């Protein structure tokens, strides 16, 4: 995260300044057979992580001093490098604060990858204490400087301080991989793991995230966190990522986007009124857990021979339902969950209401989705409808398809409602699915060829919380509704 200007400033002070000073004095030093004594650091011997600009400048100073020492041999000029370890000086006292400030003043996109300001502030106090514990008396280095002046034949390098002799010098002799492991362990012992490692970039050809527009971010966060979803990074411009439970494979994120003026949500069968499904192995237990936290089901719980289902509504009316499968399908789902080490909560599928399911399903096929389940009108079971406030007597669903990208863990479920009929009531752009791709332009052309609606200027660069700047293109399954985003992270 350290900006290039910091490297220039550090090199100017620690390298260019001594070079210019020596250059100006060198004719007189050569004439008098004098000495050049450069104060480097153990950071010129071993590069210390988190100290890149300083280490670079000290390595440059040492390399130049080594050249100068050989070049001055014929002139009788001695060149000595002093390598102090951490000393109790004003420089050391300010180092940790400057390290902290460099992060706090870094670009938000870069900070987000680590977990924002909280990541740095959590480790700052420990860093200060650790450095104070190892700092030595600066008089040690003062005596070494005098020795470099007084010895008739001084060594090329004087290691100043006990840490320089008993830690840094032995470390410098180790193979690179061994040294890296030791230094990495020491440095990372005071830090939390960066969010960018806990939640990496989405792999290509997977659903990266689903977006849910909310009226109030704080209230909605409380709702989703009650299910067990965890916050990822810090919010940005009213946007906040949430993650599912742990998984051995990539699991999509949920992006909440605040819009106080969003249109009111309609019924679950309307265009754009998507629903989020969470898979569970024990619905009764989940219902009790949510009830203990003040959440009640929105409609009667559905219990039958193959599935159990309970529906909840967010503060602005978004539908989240939990489903438990029984029988052979239940065993398969449990095995998949075990095999992929999927923890709770685990989102299972995301519904998309469309006017023409045959046309939309063909579009999904053309961009790589594979069907897992197809149900025509006469195959659709109506025993789960009461869980959404509907009945089989007044409901007709033409087609339902569950499909996913290869080896992805989220199914997109297209639904074509005949009765009640799906209509557009202003909420058709509130929610969207985002797919991670290598090249947005190429994928957008593929989407267009598949029949999706692509508008001019549909590709742009935006900033997402946690991930920073991304290239993003938006296509629509049907005119003015159901946006699908293609994102290059």
Coordinates of C-alpha atoms in Angstrom, one line a residue:
X1 CA 0.0 0.0 0.0
X2 CA 3.0 2.3 0.4
X3 CA 3.0 4.9 -2.3
X4 CA 5.9 5.3 -4.7
X5 CA 6.7 8.8 -3.4
X6 CA 7.6 7.3 -0.1
X7 CA 10.3 5.2 -1.8
X8 CA 11.7 8.3 -3.6
X9 CA 11.8 10.3 -0.4
X10 CA 13.5 7.5 1.6
X11 CA 16.1 6.9 -1.2
X12 CA 16.8 10.7 -1.3
X13 CA 17.5 10.9 2.4
X14 CA 19.3 7.5 3.0
X15 CA 21.1 7.0 -0.3
X16 CA 21.4 10.1 -2.5
X17 CA 22.3 12.4 0.4
X18 CA 25.3 10.4 1.5
X19 CA 26.4 9.9 -2.1
X20 CA 26.3 13.6 -2.8
X21 CA 28.0 14.5 0.4
X22 CA 30.8 11.9 -0.2
X23 CA 31.1 13.1 -3.8
X24 CA 31.7 16.6 -2.7
X25 CA 34.3 15.7 0.0
X26 CA 36.0 12.8 -1.8
X27 CA 38.9 14.8 -3.4
X28 CA 40.0 16.0 0.1
X29 CA 39.4 12.5 1.6
X30 CA 41.6 11.0 -1.1
X31 CA 44.3 13.6 -0.5
X32 CA 44.4 13.0 3.2
X33 CA 43.8 9.2 3.0
X34 CA 40.8 9.7 5.1
X35 CA 37.8 7.4 5.8
X36 CA 34.2 7.1 4.7
X37 CA 31.9 5.7 7.4
X38 CA 28.3 5.0 6.3
X39 CA 25.7 4.2 8.9
X40 CA 23.5 1.5 7.3
X41 CA 21.3 -0.8 9.3
X42 CA 20.6 -4.5 9.9
X43 CA 18.0 -3.8 7.2
X44 CA 20.9 -3.5 4.8
X45 CA 21.9 -7.0 5.8
X46 CA 18.4 -8.7 6.0
X47 CA 15.3 -7.1 4.4
X48 CA 12.6 -6.8 7.1
X49 CA 9.0 -7.2 5.8
X50 CA 6.8 -4.1 6.3
X51 CA 10.0 -1.9 5.9
X52 CA 10.5 -2.1 2.2
X53 CA 11.4 1.6 1.4
X54 CA 13.9 1.8 4.3
X55 CA 15.5 -1.6 3.5
X56 CA 15.8 -0.7 -0.2
X57 CA 17.7 2.5 0.7
X58 CA 20.0 0.7 3.1
X59 CA 20.8 -2.0 0.6
X60 CA 21.6 0.6 -2.0
X61 CA 23.9 2.4 0.5
X62 CA 25.7 -0.8 1.3
X63 CA 26.1 -1.8 -2.4
X64 CA 27.5 1.6 -3.2
X65 CA 29.8 1.5 -0.2
X66 CA 31.1 -1.9 -1.3
X67 CA 32.0 -0.5 -4.7
X68 CA 33.5 2.6 -3.2
X69 CA 35.7 0.6 -0.8
X70 CA 37.3 -1.3 -3.7
X71 CA 37.7 1.8 -5.8
X72 CA 39.4 3.7 -3.0
X73 CA 41.9 0.9 -2.2
X74 CA 44.7 2.5 -4.3
X75 CA 44.1 5.8 -2.6
X76 CA 44.5 4.4 0.9
X77 CA 40.9 5.4 1.8
X78 CA 39.0 3.1 4.1
X79 CA 35.2 2.6 3.7
X80 CA 33.3 1.2 6.6
X81 CA 29.7 0.2 7.0
X82 CA 28.0 0.4 10.4
X83 CA 25.0 -2.0 10.7
X84 CA 23.0 -1.0 13.9
X85 CA 20.1 -3.1 15.1
X86 CA 17.1 -1.3 16.6
X87 CA 18.2 1.5 18.9
X88 CA 16.2 3.6 21.3
X89 CA 16.2 6.8 19.2
X90 CA 13.6 9.2 18.0
X91 CA 13.7 7.5 14.6
X92 CA 12.6 4.2 16.1
X93 CA 10.0 5.8 18.3
X94 CA 8.3 7.3 15.3
X95 CA 8.7 4.3 13.0
X96 CA 5.6 2.3 14.1
X97 CA 3.5 5.5 14.1
X98 CA 4.6 6.3 10.5
X99 CA 4.0 2.7 9.5
X100 CA 0.4 3.0 10.9
X101 CA -0.1 6.4 9.2
X102 CA 1.1 5.1 5.9
X103 CA -1.7 2.6 5.9
X104 CA -4.4 4.9 7.2
X105 CA -3.5 7.4 4.4
X106 CA -3.3 4.7 1.7
X107 CA -5.8 4.4 -1.1
X108 CA -9.1 2.9 0.2
X109 CA -9.1 0.2 -2.5
X110 CA -5.8 -1.1 -1.2
X111 CA -6.7 -0.8 2.5
X112 CA -9.9 -2.8 1.8
X113 CA -7.9 -5.9 0.8
X114 CA -6.5 -6.0 4.3
X115 CA -9.6 -5.3 6.2
X116 CA -9.6 -1.5 6.4
X117 CA -8.3 0.8 9.2
X118 CA -9.3 -1.7 11.9
X119 CA -6.8 -4.3 10.6
X120 CA -3.9 -1.8 11.2
X121 CA -5.2 -0.4 14.5
X122 CA -5.7 -3.8 15.9
X123 CA -1.9 -4.6 15.5
X124 CA -0.5 -1.1 16.3
X125 CA -0.2 -1.4 20.0
X126 CA 1.5 -4.9 19.8
X127 CA 3.9 -3.5 17.3
X128 CA 4.9 -0.7 19.6
X129 CA 5.5 -3.0 22.5
X130 CA 7.5 -5.5 20.5
X131 CA 9.8 -2.9 19.1
X132 CA 10.4 -1.3 22.5
X133 CA 11.3 -4.7 23.9
X134 CA 14.1 -5.3 21.4
X135 CA 15.5 -1.7 21.2
X136 CA 19.0 -1.2 22.6
X137 CA 21.2 1.6 23.9
X138 CA 22.2 3.9 21.1
X139 CA 25.6 4.5 22.9
X140 CA 26.5 1.0 21.5
X141 CA 26.5 2.4 17.9
X142 CA 28.3 5.6 19.0
X143 CA 31.2 3.5 20.4
X144 CA 31.3 1.5 17.1
X145 CA 31.5 4.7 15.1
X146 CA 34.5 5.8 17.2
X147 CA 36.0 2.4 16.7
X148 CA 35.6 2.7 13.0
X149 CA 37.6 5.9 13.1
X150 CA 40.3 4.8 15.5
X151 CA 41.2 1.2 14.3
X152 CA 44.2 1.2 12.0
X153 CA 42.6 -1.5 9.8
X154 CA 38.8 -1.4 10.4
X155 CA 36.6 -4.2 9.1
X156 CA 34.4 -3.6 6.1
X157 CA 31.3 -4.0 8.3
X158 CA 30.7 -3.5 12.0
X159 CA 27.6 -5.1 13.3
X160 CA 26.3 -2.8 16.1
X161 CA 24.1 -4.3 18.9
X162 CA 23.5 -7.8 20.1
X163 CA 20.5 -8.4 17.8
X164 CA 22.7 -7.6 14.8
X165 CA 25.2 -10.2 15.9
X166 CA 23.1 -13.1 17.3
X167 CA 20.0 -12.8 15.1
X168 CA 20.3 -10.8 11.9
X169 CA 23.7 -12.1 10.9
X170 CA 22.8 -15.8 11.4
X171 CA 19.5 -15.2 9.6
X172 CA 21.4 -13.7 6.6
X173 CA 23.3 -17.0 6.1
X174 CA 20.1 -19.1 5.8
X175 CA 18.6 -20.2 2.5
X176 CA 16.0 -17.8 1.1
X177 CA 13.0 -20.0 1.8
X178 CA 14.1 -20.7 5.4
X179 CA 14.7 -17.0 6.1
X180 CA 11.4 -16.0 4.5
X181 CA 9.5 -18.5 6.7
X182 CA 11.2 -17.2 9.9
X183 CA 10.7 -13.5 9.1
X184 CA 7.1 -14.1 7.9
X185 CA 6.2 -15.9 11.1
X186 CA 7.7 -13.1 13.2
X187 CA 6.1 -10.3 11.3
X188 CA 2.7 -11.9 11.0
X189 CA 2.5 -12.9 14.7
X190 CA 1.0 -9.5 15.5
X191 CA -1.4 -9.2 12.6
X192 CA -4.7 -10.6 11.7
X193 CA -4.9 -12.4 8.4
X194 CA -5.7 -9.9 5.6
X195 CA -9.3 -10.1 4.4
X196 CA -7.9 -10.5 0.9
X197 CA -6.6 -13.9 2.0
X198 CA -9.6 -14.9 4.0
X199 CA -11.9 -14.0 1.1
X200 CA -9.8 -14.1 -2.1
X201 CA -10.7 -12.8 -5.6
X202 CA -13.6 -14.8 -7.2
X203 CA -12.3 -17.3 -9.7
X204 CA -13.4 -16.9 -13.3
X205 CA -16.6 -18.4 -14.5
X206 CA -18.2 -18.5 -11.1
X207 CA -21.0 -16.3 -9.6
X208 CA -18.9 -13.7 -7.7
X209 CA -21.8 -12.2 -5.8
X210 CA -25.5 -11.5 -5.7
X211 CA -26.7 -7.9 -5.1
X212 CA -29.7 -7.0 -3.0
X213 CA -30.9 -3.4 -2.8
X214 CA -31.9 -2.4 0.7
X215 CA -33.6 0.7 2.2
X216 CA -31.4 0.8 5.3
X217 CA -28.0 -0.8 5.4
X218 CA -27.7 -1.0 9.2
X219 CA -31.1 -2.7 9.7
X220 CA -30.5 -5.1 6.8
X221 CA -27.0 -6.0 8.1
X222 CA -28.6 -7.0 11.4
X223 CA -31.2 -9.1 9.5
X224 CA -28.6 -11.1 7.5
X225 CA -26.2 -11.4 10.3
X226 CA -28.9 -13.1 12.3
X227 CA -28.8 -15.9 9.8
X228 CA -25.0 -16.1 10.4
X229 CA -23.7 -14.2 7.4
X230 CA -20.4 -12.4 8.2
X231 CA -19.3 -8.9 7.1
X232 CA -16.4 -8.8 4.7
X233 CA -14.2 -5.6 4.8
X234 CA -15.7 -2.2 5.4
X235 CA -18.7 -0.5 3.7
X236 CA -18.1 1.8 0.8
X237 CA -20.7 4.4 -0.4
X238 CA -23.6 2.5 1.3
X239 CA -22.4 -0.9 0.0
X240 CA -21.4 -3.9 2.2
X241 CA -20.3 -7.4 1.3
X242 CA -21.3 -10.4 3.4
X243 CA -20.0 -14.0 3.1
X244 CA -21.5 -17.4 3.6
X245 CA -20.2 -20.0 6.0
X246 CA -16.8 -21.7 5.3
X247 CA -16.3 -23.8 2.3
X248 CA -13.4 -25.6 0.6
X249 CA -14.4 -24.1 -2.7
X250 CA -15.3 -20.6 -3.8
X251 CA -18.6 -19.5 -2.4
X252 CA -20.3 -16.3 -3.8
X253 CA -20.7 -13.2 -1.6
X254 CA -23.8 -11.1 -0.9
X255 CA -23.6 -7.4 -1.7
X256 CA -26.1 -5.1 0.1
X257 CA -26.5 -1.8 -1.6
X258 CA -28.4 1.0 0.3
X259 CA -31.0 3.0 -1.5
X260 CA -33.4 4.9 0.8
X261 CA -35.6 5.8 -2.2
X262 CA -35.9 2.2 -3.5
X263 CA -39.3 1.3 -4.8
X264 CA -41.4 -1.0 -2.5
X265 CA -40.9 -4.7 -3.1
X266 CA -43.9 -6.6 -4.5
X267 CA -45.0 -10.2 -4.3
X268 CA -42.6 -13.1 -4.7
X269 CA -43.9 -13.8 -8.3
X270 CA -43.3 -10.3 -9.7
X271 CA -40.5 -9.6 -12.2
X272 CA -37.3 -8.7 -10.3
X273 CA -38.6 -9.9 -7.0
X274 CA -35.9 -12.5 -6.5
X275 CA -35.7 -14.8 -3.5
X276 CA -32.6 -16.2 -1.7
X277 CA -32.7 -19.8 -0.6
X278 CA -30.5 -21.2 2.2
X279 CA -30.0 -24.9 2.6
X280 CA -30.0 -26.5 6.0
X281 CA -29.8 -30.0 7.5
X282 CA -32.1 -29.1 10.5
X283 CA -34.8 -26.6 9.8
X284 CA -36.5 -27.0 13.2
X285 CA -33.2 -26.0 14.9
X286 CA -32.7 -23.0 12.7
X287 CA -36.3 -21.8 13.3
X288 CA -35.7 -22.0 17.1
X289 CA -32.3 -20.2 16.8
X290 CA -33.9 -17.4 14.7
X291 CA -36.9 -17.1 17.0
X292 CA -34.5 -16.7 20.0
X293 CA -33.1 -13.7 18.2
X294 CA -36.4 -12.1 17.6
X295 CA -37.1 -13.3 14.0
X296 CA -40.5 -14.9 13.2
X297 CA -41.5 -16.7 10.0
X298 CA -43.4 -14.7 7.5
X299 CA -45.8 -17.5 6.5
X300 CA -46.7 -21.0 7.9
X301 CA -43.8 -23.4 7.9
X302 CA -44.2 -26.1 5.2
X303 CA -43.5 -29.7 6.3
X304 CA -43.9 -32.6 3.9
X305 CA -42.3 -35.9 2.9
X306 CA -39.5 -34.4 0.7
X307 CA -38.9 -30.9 1.9
X308 CA -39.4 -28.6 4.9
X309 CA -39.4 -24.8 4.3
X310 CA -39.6 -21.6 6.3
X311 CA -39.8 -18.1 4.9
X312 CA -38.5 -14.8 6.3
X313 CA -38.7 -11.3 5.1
X314 CA -36.0 -8.6 5.5
X315 CA -36.9 -5.1 6.9
X316 CA -37.8 -4.0 3.3
X317 CA -39.6 -7.2 2.3
X318 CA -36.9 -9.2 0.5
X319 CA -37.7 -13.0 0.8
X320 CA -35.1 -15.3 2.3
X321 CA -36.3 -18.9 2.8
X322 CA -34.6 -21.9 4.4
X323 CA -35.1 -25.4 3.0
X324 CA -34.3 -28.8 4.3
X325 CA -34.4 -31.8 1.9
X326 CA -35.4 -35.3 3.0
X327 CA -35.0 -38.8 1.5
X328 CA -32.4 -39.5 -1.1
X329 CA -32.0 -35.9 -2.1
X330 CA -31.4 -35.0 1.5
X331 CA -28.7 -37.6 1.7
X332 CA -27.0 -36.3 -1.5
X333 CA -27.1 -32.7 -0.2
X334 CA -25.7 -33.7 3.2
X335 CA -22.9 -35.6 1.4
X336 CA -22.1 -32.6 -0.9
X337 CA -22.0 -30.4 2.2
X338 CA -19.6 -32.7 4.0
X339 CA -17.4 -33.3 0.9
X340 CA -17.0 -29.6 0.2
X341 CA -16.7 -28.7 3.9
X342 CA -19.5 -26.3 3.6
X343 CA -20.5 -24.5 6.9
X344 CA -23.6 -22.6 7.8
X345 CA -25.2 -20.6 6.5
X346 CA -25.0 -21.9 2.9
X347 CA -27.0 -20.2 0.2
X348 CA -28.4 -22.8 -2.2
X349 CA -30.2 -20.9 -5.0
X350 CA -31.4 -17.5 -6.2
X351 CA -34.8 -17.2 -8.0
X352 CA -35.3 -15.2 -11.2
X353 CA -38.8 -14.5 -12.4
X354 CA -39.1 -14.1 -16.2
X355 CA -41.7 -13.7 -18.9
X356 CA -40.3 -16.3 -21.3
X357 CA -38.5 -19.1 -19.5
X358 CA -37.6 -21.1 -22.7
X359 CA -35.8 -18.1 -24.2
X360 CA -34.0 -17.1 -20.9
X361 CA -33.0 -20.7 -20.2
X362 CA -31.4 -20.9 -23.7
X363 CA -29.5 -17.7 -23.0
X364 CA -28.1 -19.2 -19.8
X365 CA -27.1 -22.4 -21.7
X366 CA -25.2 -20.3 -24.3
X367 CA -23.1 -18.6 -21.6
X368 CA -22.2 -21.9 -19.9
X369 CA -24.9 -22.8 -17.4
X370 CA -25.9 -26.4 -17.0
X371 CA -29.4 -27.6 -15.9
X372 CA -29.7 -29.6 -12.7
X373 CA -33.5 -29.8 -12.6
X374 CA -36.4 -28.9 -15.0
X375 CA -40.0 -29.0 -14.0
X376 CA -42.8 -28.3 -16.4
X377 CA -46.3 -27.0 -15.4
X378 CA -47.6 -30.5 -14.7
X379 CA -44.5 -31.4 -12.6
X380 CA -44.4 -28.4 -10.3
X381 CA -45.4 -29.3 -6.8
X382 CA -47.7 -26.9 -5.0
X383 CA -47.2 -28.1 -1.4
X384 CA -44.6 -25.5 -0.7
X385 CA -46.6 -22.6 -2.0
X386 CA -48.2 -21.8 1.4
X387 CA -44.7 -21.0 2.6
X388 CA -44.8 -18.0 0.3
X389 CA -48.4 -17.0 1.1
X390 CA -49.9 -18.7 -2.0
X391 CA -52.1 -21.7 -2.6
X392 CA -52.2 -24.4 -5.3
X393 CA -55.7 -23.5 -6.3
X394 CA -54.8 -20.0 -7.6
X395 CA -51.2 -20.6 -8.7
X396 CA -49.8 -21.8 -12.1
X397 CA -46.1 -21.9 -12.8
X398 CA -45.3 -22.8 -16.4
X399 CA -41.7 -23.8 -15.8
X400 CA -38.9 -24.0 -13.2
X401 CA -35.3 -24.7 -13.9
X402 CA -32.3 -24.9 -11.6
X403 CA -29.0 -24.3 -13.4
X404 CA -25.4 -23.5 -12.4
X405 CA -22.0 -22.8 -13.9
X406 CA -19.6 -25.7 -13.9
X407 CA -18.5 -26.6 -10.3
X408 CA -20.2 -23.5 -8.9
X409 CA -22.1 -23.7 -5.6
X410 CA -25.0 -21.3 -6.4
X411 CA -28.0 -22.4 -8.6
X412 CA -30.0 -19.8 -10.5
X413 CA -33.6 -20.7 -10.6
X414 CA -35.7 -19.3 -13.5
X415 CA -39.4 -19.3 -12.9
X416 CA -42.2 -18.4 -15.4
X417 CA -45.4 -17.6 -13.5
X418 CA -48.8 -17.8 -15.4
X419 CA -51.1 -17.3 -12.4
X420 CA -50.6 -14.9 -10.7
X421 CA -48.9 -13.4 -13.7
X422 CA -45.5 -11.8 -13.3
X423 CA -45.5 -8.1 -14.0
X424 CA -43.1 -5.1 -13.8
X425 CA -44.0 -2.9 -10.8
X426 CA -40.7 -0.9 -10.5
X427 CA -38.7 -3.4 -8.6
X428 CA -37.3 -5.3 -11.6
X429 CA -33.8 -3.8 -11.2
X430 CA -33.4 -4.0 -7.4
X431 CA -31.4 -7.3 -7.5
X432 CA -28.8 -8.8 -9.7
X433 CA -26.4 -11.6 -10.2
X434 CA -22.7 -11.0 -10.9
X435 CA -20.4 -13.5 -12.7
X436 CA -16.6 -13.3 -12.5
X437 CA -14.9 -13.3 -15.9
X438 CA -11.4 -12.9 -17.3
X439 CA -12.5 -10.5 -20.1
X440 CA -15.6 -8.4 -19.8
X441 CA -15.7 -7.2 -23.4
X442 CA -15.5 -10.8 -24.8
X443 CA -18.1 -12.1 -22.4
X444 CA -20.5 -9.2 -23.1
X445 CA -20.3 -10.1 -26.8
X446 CA -21.0 -13.7 -26.0
X447 CA -24.0 -12.6 -23.9
X448 CA -25.2 -10.4 -26.8
X449 CA -24.9 -13.3 -29.2
X450 CA -26.9 -15.4 -26.8
X451 CA -29.8 -12.9 -27.0
X452 CA -29.2 -10.9 -23.9
X453 CA -29.9 -7.2 -24.2
X454 CA -26.7 -5.2 -24.1
X455 CA -26.8 -1.4 -24.1
X456 CA -24.2 1.0 -25.5
X457 CA -21.6 2.0 -23.0
X458 CA -22.5 -1.0 -20.9
X459 CA -18.9 -1.6 -19.7
X460 CA -17.5 0.6 -17.0
X461 CA -15.1 0.8 -14.2
X462 CA -16.5 1.0 -10.7
X463 CA -15.3 0.7 -7.1
X464 CA -16.6 -2.2 -5.0
X465 CA -16.1 -2.4 -1.2
X466 CA -13.3 -4.7 -0.3
X467 CA -12.2 -5.5 -3.9
X468 CA -11.6 -1.9 -5.1
X469 CA -11.8 -1.1 -8.8
X470 CA -13.3 -3.6 -11.1
X471 CA -14.4 -3.6 -14.8
X472 CA -18.1 -4.5 -15.1
X473 CA -20.6 -5.0 -17.9
X474 CA -24.3 -5.3 -17.5
X475 CA -26.7 -7.3 -19.8
X476 CA -30.4 -8.0 -19.3
X477 CA -32.3 -11.2 -19.7
X478 CA -35.4 -9.3 -20.8
X479 CA -36.1 -5.7 -21.7
X480 CA -35.4 -3.5 -18.7
X481 CA -35.3 -6.3 -16.1
X482 CA -33.2 -9.0 -14.5
X483 CA -29.7 -7.6 -14.9
X484 CA -26.7 -10.0 -15.1
X485 CA -23.3 -8.5 -14.5
X486 CA -20.0 -9.7 -15.8
X487 CA -17.1 -8.6 -13.6
X488 CA -13.3 -8.7 -14.1
X489 CA -11.7 -8.4 -10.6

